[in-house]
XYZ file of N, CA, C and O in Angstrom:
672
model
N -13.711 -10.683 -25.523
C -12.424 -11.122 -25.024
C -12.622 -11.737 -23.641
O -13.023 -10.916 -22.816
N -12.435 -13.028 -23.162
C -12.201 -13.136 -22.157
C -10.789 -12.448 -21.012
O -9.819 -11.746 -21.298
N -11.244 -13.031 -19.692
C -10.011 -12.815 -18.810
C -9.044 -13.314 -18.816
O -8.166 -12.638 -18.280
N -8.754 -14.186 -19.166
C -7.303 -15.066 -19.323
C -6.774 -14.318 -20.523
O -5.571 -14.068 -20.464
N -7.415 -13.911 -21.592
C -6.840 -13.306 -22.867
C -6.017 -11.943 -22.145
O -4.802 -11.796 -22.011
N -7.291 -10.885 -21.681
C -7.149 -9.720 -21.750
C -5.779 -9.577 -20.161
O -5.109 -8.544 -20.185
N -5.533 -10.431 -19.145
C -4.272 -10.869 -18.706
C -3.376 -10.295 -19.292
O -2.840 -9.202 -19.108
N -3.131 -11.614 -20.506
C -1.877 -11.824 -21.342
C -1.728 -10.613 -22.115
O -0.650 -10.456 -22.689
N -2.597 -9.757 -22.227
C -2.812 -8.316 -22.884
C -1.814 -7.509 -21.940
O -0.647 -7.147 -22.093
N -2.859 -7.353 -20.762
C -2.274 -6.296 -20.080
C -0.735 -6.275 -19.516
O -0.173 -5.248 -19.136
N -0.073 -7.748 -19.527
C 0.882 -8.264 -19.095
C 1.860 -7.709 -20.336
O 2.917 -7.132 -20.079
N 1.491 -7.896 -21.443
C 2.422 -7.471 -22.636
C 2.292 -5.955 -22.943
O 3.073 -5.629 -23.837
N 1.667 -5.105 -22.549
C 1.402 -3.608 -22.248
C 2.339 -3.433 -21.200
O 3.360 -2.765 -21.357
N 2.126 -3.841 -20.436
C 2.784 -3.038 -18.880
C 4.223 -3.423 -19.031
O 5.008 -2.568 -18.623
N 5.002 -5.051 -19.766
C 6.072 -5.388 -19.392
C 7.625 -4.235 -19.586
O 8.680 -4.415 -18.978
N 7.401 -3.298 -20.406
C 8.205 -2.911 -21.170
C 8.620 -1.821 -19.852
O 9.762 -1.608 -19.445
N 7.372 -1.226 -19.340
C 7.834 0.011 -18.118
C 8.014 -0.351 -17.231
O 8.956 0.099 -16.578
N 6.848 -1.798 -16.524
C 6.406 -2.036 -15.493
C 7.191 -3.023 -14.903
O 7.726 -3.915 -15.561
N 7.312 -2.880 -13.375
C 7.774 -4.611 -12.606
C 6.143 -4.843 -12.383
O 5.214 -4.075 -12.129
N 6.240 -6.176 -12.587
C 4.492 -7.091 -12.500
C 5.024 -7.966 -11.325
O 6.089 -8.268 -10.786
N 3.736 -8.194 -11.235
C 3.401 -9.304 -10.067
C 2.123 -9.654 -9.994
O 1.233 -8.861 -9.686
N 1.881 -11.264 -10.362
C 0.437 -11.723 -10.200
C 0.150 -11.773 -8.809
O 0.945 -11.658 -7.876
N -0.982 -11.945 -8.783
C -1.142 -12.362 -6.828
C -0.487 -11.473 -5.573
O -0.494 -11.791 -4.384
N -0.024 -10.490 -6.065
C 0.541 -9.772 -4.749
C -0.661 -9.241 -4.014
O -1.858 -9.068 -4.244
N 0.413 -9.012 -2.768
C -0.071 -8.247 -1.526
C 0.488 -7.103 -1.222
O 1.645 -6.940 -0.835
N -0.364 -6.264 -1.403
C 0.281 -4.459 -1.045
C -0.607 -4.132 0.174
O -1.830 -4.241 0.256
N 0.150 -3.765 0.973
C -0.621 -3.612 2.707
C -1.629 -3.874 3.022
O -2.664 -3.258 3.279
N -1.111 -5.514 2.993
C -2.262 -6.225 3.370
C -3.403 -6.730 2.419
O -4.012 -7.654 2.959
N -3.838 -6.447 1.296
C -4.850 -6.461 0.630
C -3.690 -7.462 -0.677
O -2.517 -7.276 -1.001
N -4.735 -8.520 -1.131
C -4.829 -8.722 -1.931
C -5.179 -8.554 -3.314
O -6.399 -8.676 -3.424
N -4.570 -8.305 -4.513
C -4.681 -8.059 -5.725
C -4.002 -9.173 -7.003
O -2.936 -9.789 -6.964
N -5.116 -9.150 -8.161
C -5.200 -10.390 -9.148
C -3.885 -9.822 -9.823
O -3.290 -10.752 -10.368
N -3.345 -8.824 -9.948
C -2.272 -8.287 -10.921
C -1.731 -6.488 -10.130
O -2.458 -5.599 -9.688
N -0.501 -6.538 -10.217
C -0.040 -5.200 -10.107
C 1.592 -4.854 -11.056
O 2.448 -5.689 -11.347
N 1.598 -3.522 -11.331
C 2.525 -2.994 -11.560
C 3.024 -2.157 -11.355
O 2.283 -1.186 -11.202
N 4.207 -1.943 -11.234
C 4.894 -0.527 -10.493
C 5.869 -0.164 -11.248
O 6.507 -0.993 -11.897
N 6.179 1.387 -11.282
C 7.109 2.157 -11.787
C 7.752 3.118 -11.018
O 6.978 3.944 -10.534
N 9.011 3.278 -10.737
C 9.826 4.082 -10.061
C 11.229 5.334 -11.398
O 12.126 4.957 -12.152
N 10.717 6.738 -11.072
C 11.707 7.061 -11.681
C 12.165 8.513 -10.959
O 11.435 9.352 -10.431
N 13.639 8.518 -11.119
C 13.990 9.524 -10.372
C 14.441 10.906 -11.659
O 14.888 10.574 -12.757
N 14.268 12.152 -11.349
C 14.782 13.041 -12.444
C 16.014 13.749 -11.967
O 15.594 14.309 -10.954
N 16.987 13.991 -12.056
C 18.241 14.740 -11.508
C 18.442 15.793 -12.483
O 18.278 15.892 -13.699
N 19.020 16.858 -11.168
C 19.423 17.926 -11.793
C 20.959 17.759 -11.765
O 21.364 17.287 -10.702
N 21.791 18.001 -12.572
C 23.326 17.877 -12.617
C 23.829 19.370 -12.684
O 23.104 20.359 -12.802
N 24.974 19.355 -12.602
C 25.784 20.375 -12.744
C 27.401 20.018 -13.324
O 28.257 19.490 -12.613
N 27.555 20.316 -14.376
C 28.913 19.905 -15.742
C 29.088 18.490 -16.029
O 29.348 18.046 -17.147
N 28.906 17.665 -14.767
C 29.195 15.808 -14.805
C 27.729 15.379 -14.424
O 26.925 15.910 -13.658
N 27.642 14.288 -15.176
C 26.541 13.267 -14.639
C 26.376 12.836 -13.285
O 25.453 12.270 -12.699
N 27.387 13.203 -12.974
C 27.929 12.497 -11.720
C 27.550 13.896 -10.202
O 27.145 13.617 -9.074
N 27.808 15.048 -10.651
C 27.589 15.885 -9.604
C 26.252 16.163 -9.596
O 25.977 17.325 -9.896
N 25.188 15.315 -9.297
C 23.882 15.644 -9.051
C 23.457 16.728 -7.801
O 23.632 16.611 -6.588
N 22.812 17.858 -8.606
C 22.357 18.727 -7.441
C 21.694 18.256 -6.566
O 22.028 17.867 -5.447
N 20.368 18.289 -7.242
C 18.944 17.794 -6.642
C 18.240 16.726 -7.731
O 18.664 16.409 -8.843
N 16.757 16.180 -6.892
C 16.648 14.800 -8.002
C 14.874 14.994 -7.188
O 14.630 15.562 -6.124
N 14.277 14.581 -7.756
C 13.103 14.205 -7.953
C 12.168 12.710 -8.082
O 12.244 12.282 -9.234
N 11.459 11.979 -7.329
C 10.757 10.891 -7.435
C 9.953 10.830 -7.848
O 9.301 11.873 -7.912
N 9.528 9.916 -8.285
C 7.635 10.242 -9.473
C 7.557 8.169 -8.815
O 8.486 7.362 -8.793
N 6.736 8.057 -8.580
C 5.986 6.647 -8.338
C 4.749 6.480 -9.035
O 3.879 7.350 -9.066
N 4.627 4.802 -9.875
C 3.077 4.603 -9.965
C 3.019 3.441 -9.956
O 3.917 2.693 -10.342
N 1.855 3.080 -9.475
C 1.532 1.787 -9.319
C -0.290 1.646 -9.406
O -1.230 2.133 -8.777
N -0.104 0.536 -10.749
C -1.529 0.042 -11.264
C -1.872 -1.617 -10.396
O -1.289 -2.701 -10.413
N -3.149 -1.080 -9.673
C -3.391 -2.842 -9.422
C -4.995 -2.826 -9.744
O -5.999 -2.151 -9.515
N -4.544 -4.112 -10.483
C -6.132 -4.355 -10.984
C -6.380 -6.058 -10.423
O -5.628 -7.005 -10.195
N -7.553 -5.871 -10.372
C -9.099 -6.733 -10.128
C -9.702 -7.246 -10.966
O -9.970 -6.389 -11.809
N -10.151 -8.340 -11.278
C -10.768 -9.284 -12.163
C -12.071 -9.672 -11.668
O -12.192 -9.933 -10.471
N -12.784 -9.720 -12.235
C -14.504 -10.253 -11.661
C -15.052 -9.334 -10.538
O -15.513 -9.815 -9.503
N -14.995 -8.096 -10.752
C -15.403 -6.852 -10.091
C -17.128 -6.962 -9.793
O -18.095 -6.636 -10.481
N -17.031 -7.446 -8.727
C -19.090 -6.523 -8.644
C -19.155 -5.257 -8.059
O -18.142 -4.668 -7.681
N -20.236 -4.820 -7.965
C -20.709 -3.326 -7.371
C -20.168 -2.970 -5.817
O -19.652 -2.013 -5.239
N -20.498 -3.993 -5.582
C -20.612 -3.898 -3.968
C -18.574 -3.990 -3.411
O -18.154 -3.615 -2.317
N -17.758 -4.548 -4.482
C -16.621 -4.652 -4.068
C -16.245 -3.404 -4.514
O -15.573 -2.668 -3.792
N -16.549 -3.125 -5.459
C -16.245 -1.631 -6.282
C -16.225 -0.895 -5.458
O -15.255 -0.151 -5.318
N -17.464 -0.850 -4.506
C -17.649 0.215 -3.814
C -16.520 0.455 -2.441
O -15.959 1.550 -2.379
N -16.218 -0.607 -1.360
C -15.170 -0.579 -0.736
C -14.044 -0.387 -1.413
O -13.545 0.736 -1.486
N -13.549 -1.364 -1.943
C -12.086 -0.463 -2.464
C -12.353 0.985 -2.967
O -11.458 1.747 -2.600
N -13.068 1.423 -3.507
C -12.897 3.423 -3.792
C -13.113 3.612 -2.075
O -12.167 4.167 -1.517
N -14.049 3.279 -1.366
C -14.091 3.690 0.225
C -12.462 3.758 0.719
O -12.025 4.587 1.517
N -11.813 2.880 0.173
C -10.476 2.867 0.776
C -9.154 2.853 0.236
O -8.115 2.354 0.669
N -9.489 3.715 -1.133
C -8.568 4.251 -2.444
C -7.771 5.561 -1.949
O -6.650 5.802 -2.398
N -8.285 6.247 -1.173
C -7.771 7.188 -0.670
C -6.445 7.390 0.268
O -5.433 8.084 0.164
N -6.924 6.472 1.214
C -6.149 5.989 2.084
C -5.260 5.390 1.814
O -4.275 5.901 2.347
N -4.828 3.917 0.845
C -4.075 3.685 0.233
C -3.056 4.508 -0.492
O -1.864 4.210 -0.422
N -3.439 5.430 -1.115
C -2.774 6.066 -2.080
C -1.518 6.810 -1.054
O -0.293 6.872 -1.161
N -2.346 7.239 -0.196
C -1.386 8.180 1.105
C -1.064 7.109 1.872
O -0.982 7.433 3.057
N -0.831 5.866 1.650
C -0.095 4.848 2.780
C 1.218 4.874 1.567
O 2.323 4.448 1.903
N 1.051 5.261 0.536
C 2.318 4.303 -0.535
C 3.242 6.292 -0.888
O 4.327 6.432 -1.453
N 2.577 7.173 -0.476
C 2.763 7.932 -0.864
C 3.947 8.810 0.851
O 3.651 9.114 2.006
N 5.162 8.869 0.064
C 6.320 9.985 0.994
C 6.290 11.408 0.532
O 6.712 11.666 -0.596
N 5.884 12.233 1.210
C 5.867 13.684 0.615
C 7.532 14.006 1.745
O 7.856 13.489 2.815
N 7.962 14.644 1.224
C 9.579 15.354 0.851
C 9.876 16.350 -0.094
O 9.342 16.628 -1.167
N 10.899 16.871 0.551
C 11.170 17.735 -1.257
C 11.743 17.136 -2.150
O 11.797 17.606 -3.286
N 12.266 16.025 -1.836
C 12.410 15.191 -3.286
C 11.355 14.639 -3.588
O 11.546 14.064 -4.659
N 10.211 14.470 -3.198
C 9.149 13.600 -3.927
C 8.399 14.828 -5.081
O 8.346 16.047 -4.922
N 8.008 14.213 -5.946
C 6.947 15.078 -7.011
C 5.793 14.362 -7.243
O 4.864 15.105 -7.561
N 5.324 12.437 -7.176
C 4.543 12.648 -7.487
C 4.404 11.177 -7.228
O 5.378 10.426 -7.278
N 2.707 10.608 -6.843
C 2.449 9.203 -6.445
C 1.026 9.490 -7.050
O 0.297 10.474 -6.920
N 0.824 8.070 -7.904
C -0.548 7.887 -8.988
C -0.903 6.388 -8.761
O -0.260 5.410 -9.143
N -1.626 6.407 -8.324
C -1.855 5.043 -7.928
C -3.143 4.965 -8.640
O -4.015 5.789 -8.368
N -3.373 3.926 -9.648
C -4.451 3.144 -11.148
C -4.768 2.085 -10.222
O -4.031 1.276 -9.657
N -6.363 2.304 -10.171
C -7.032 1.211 -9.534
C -8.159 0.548 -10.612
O -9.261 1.062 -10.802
N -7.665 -0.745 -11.317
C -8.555 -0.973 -12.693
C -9.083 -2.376 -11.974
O -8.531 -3.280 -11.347
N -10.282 -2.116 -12.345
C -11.324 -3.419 -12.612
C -11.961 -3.570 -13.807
O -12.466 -2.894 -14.703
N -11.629 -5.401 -13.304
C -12.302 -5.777 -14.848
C -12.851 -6.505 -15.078
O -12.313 -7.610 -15.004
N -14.005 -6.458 -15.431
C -15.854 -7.476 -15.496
C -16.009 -7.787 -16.959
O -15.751 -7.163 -17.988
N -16.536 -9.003 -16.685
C -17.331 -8.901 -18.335
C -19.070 -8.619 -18.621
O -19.781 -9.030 -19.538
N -19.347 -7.886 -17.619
C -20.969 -6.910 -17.488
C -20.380 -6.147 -16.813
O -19.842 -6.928 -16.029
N -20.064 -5.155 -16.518
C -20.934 -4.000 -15.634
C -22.512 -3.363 -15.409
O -23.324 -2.840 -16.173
N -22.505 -3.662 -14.073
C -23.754 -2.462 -13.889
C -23.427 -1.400 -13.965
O -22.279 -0.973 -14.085
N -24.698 -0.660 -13.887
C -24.616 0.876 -14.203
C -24.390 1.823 -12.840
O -24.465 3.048 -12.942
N -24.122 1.208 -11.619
C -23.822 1.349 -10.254
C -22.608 1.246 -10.008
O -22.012 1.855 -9.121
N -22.117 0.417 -10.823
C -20.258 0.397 -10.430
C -20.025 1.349 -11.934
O -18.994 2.004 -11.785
N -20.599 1.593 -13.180
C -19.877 2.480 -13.772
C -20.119 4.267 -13.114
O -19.185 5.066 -13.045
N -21.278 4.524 -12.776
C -21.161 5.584 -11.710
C -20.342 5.764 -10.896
O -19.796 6.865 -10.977
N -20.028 5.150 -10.152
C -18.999 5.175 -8.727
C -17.469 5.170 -9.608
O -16.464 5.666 -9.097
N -17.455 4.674 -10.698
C -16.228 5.111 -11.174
C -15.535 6.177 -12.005
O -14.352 6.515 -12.026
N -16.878 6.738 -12.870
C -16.780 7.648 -13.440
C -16.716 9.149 -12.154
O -15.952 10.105 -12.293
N -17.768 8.977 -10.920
C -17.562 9.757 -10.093
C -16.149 10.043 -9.057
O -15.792 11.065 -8.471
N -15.655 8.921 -9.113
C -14.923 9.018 -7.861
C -13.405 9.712 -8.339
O -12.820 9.314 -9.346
N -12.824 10.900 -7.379
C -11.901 11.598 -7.204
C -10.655 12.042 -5.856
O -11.133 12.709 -4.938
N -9.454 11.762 -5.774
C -8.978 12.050 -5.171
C -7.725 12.533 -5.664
O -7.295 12.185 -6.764
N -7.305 13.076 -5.137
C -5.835 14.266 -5.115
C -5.536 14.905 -4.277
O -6.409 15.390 -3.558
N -4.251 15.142 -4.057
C -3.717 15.856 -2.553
C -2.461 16.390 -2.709
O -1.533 15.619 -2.951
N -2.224 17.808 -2.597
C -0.717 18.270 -2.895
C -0.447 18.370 -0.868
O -0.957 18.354 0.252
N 0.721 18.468 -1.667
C 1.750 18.505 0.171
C 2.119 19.868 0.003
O 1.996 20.102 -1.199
N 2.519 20.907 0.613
C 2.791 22.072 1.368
C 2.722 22.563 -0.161
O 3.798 22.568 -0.760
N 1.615 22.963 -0.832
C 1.192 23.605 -2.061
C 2.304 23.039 -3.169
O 3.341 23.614 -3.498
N 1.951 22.128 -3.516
C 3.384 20.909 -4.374
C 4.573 21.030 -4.195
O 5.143 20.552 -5.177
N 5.328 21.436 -3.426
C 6.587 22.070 -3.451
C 6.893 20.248 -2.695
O 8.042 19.906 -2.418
N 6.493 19.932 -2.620
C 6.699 18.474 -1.748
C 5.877 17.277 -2.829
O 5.762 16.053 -2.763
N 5.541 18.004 -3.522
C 5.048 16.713 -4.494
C 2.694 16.601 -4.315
O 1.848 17.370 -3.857
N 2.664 15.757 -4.723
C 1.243 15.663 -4.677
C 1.321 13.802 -4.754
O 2.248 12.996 -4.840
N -0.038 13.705 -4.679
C -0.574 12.405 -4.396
C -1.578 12.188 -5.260
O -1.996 13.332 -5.437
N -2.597 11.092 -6.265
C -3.740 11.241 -7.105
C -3.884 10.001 -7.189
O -2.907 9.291 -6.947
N -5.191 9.387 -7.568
C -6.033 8.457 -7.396
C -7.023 8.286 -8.909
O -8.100 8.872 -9.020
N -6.612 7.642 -9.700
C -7.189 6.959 -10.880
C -7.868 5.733 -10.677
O -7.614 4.741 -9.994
N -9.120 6.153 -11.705
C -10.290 4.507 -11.359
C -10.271 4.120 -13.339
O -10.114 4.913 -14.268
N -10.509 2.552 -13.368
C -10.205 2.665 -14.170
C -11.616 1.171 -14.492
O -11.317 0.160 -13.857
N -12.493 1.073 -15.047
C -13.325 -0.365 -15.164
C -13.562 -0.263 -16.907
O -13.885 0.678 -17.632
N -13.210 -1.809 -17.201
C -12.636 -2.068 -18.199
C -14.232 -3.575 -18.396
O -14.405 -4.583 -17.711
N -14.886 -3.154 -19.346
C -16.027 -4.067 -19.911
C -15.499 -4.797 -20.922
O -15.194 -4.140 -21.918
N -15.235 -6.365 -20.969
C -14.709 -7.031 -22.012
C -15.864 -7.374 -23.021
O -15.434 -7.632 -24.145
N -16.653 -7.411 -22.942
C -18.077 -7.772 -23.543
C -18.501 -6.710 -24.520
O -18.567 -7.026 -25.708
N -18.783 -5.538 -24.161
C -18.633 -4.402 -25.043
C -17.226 -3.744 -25.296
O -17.001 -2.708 -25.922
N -16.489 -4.431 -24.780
C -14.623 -3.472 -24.719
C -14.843 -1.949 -24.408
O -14.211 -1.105 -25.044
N -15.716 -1.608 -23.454
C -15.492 -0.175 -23.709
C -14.903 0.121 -22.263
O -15.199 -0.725 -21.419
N -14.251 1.002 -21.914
C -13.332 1.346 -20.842
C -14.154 2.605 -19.925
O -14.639 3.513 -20.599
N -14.274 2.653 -18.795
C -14.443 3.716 -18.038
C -13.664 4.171 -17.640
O -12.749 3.369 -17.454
N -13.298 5.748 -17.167
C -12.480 6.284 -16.570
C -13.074 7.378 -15.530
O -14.197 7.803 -15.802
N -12.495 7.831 -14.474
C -12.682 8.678 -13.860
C -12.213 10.222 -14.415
O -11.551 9.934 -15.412
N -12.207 11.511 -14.312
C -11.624 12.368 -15.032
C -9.969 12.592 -15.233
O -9.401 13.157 -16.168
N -9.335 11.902 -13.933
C -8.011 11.746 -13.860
C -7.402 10.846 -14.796
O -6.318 10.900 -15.377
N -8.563 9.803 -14.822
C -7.571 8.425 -15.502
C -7.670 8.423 -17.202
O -7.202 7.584 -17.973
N -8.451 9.669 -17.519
C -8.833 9.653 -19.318
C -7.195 9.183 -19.941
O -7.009 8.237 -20.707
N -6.292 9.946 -19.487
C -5.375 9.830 -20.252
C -4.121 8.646 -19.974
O -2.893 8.605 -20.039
N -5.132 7.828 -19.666
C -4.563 6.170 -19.676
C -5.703 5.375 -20.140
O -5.857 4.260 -19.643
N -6.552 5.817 -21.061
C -8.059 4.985 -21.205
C -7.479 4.195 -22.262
O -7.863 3.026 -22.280
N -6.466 4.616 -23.342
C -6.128 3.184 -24.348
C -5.406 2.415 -23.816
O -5.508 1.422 -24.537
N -4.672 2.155 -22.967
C -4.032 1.389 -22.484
C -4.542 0.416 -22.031
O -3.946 -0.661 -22.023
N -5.984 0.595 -21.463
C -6.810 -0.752 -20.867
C -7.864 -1.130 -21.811
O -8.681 -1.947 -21.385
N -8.023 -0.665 -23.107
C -8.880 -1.221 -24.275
C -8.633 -2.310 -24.807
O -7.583 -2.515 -25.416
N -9.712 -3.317 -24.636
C -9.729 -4.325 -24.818
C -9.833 -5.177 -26.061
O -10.586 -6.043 -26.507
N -8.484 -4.391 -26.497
C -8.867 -4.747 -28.357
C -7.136 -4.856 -28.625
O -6.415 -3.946 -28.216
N -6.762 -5.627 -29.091
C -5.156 -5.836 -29.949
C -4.896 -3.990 -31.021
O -3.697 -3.724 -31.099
N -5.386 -3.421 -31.389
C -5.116 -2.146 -31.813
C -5.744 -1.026 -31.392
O -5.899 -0.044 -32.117
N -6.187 -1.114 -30.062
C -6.207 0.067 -29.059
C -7.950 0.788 -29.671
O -8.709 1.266 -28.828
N -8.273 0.760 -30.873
C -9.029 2.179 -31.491
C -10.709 1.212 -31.183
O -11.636 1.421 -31.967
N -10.872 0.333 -30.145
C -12.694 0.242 -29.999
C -13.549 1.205 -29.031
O -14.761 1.345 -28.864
N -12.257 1.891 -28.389
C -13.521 2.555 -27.593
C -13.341 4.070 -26.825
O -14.289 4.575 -26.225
């Protein structure tokens, strides 16, 4: 699959949850594609309308196209940090996931290390304020097979590079 294909892929995956944006800029940094999701959960009491308390959940996927090692490696250097620039801990917040996917048509075996290794997570005053987490995500169009970090397994079909999800 090329990149222009697997685009129009990920663009028709994400549209249904996601607000997209090609070419944006999120503090400062440039990215080939992003998407974001905002949802709030409320607690009510008899009316829809008398909301007790309510809850925020944020995520936002930005991915990278033509990934080498050496870029791989700064952005995870500064995945962390990001995540806690986009991230408000409150007692209404519960939760900020920020999907950092790259996508090559080779990988070395140096950027699939650094992605399969790399981890971050952070609760605020023992979650009662929500938490913060950091998903890596490198996506091989050549073999279609997907890497994930241990956080991001359970978004690994979503970036498979195949029209019926089941190559890898």
């Amino acid at each position: 699959m090329k990149i222009d294909d697997y685009r129009v892929l990920l663009n028709q995956r994400f549209e249904k949850y996601f607000d997209l944006s090609d070419n944006s800029i999120c503090h400062g940094k440039k990215y080939d594609m992003s998407a974001s999701y905002r949802a709030r959960e409320t607690q009510t009491v008899l009316f829809k309308e008398n909301v007790m308390d309510f809850y925020d959940s944020k995520e936002i996927c930005l991915v990278s196209f033509n990934a080498d090692p050496s870029f791989i490696r700064t952005e995870l250097i500064e995945l962390p940090e990001l995540t806690l620039k986009y991230t408000e801990p409150s007692r209404h917040h519960k939760s900020t996931v920020i999907t950092r996917v790259f996508v090559t048509e080779a990988p070395e075996k140096d950027a699939v290390k650094l992605i399969k290794r790399f981890r971050f997570s952070k609760s605020f005053r023992f979650y009662f304020w929500g938490y913060a987490e950091s998903k890596t995500v490198l996506v091989d169009l050549v073999s279609g097979k997907v890497y994930t970090n241990p956080a991001g397994r359970q978004e690994k079909k979503i970036f498979v590079p195949a029209l019926n999800g089941h190559k890898s």
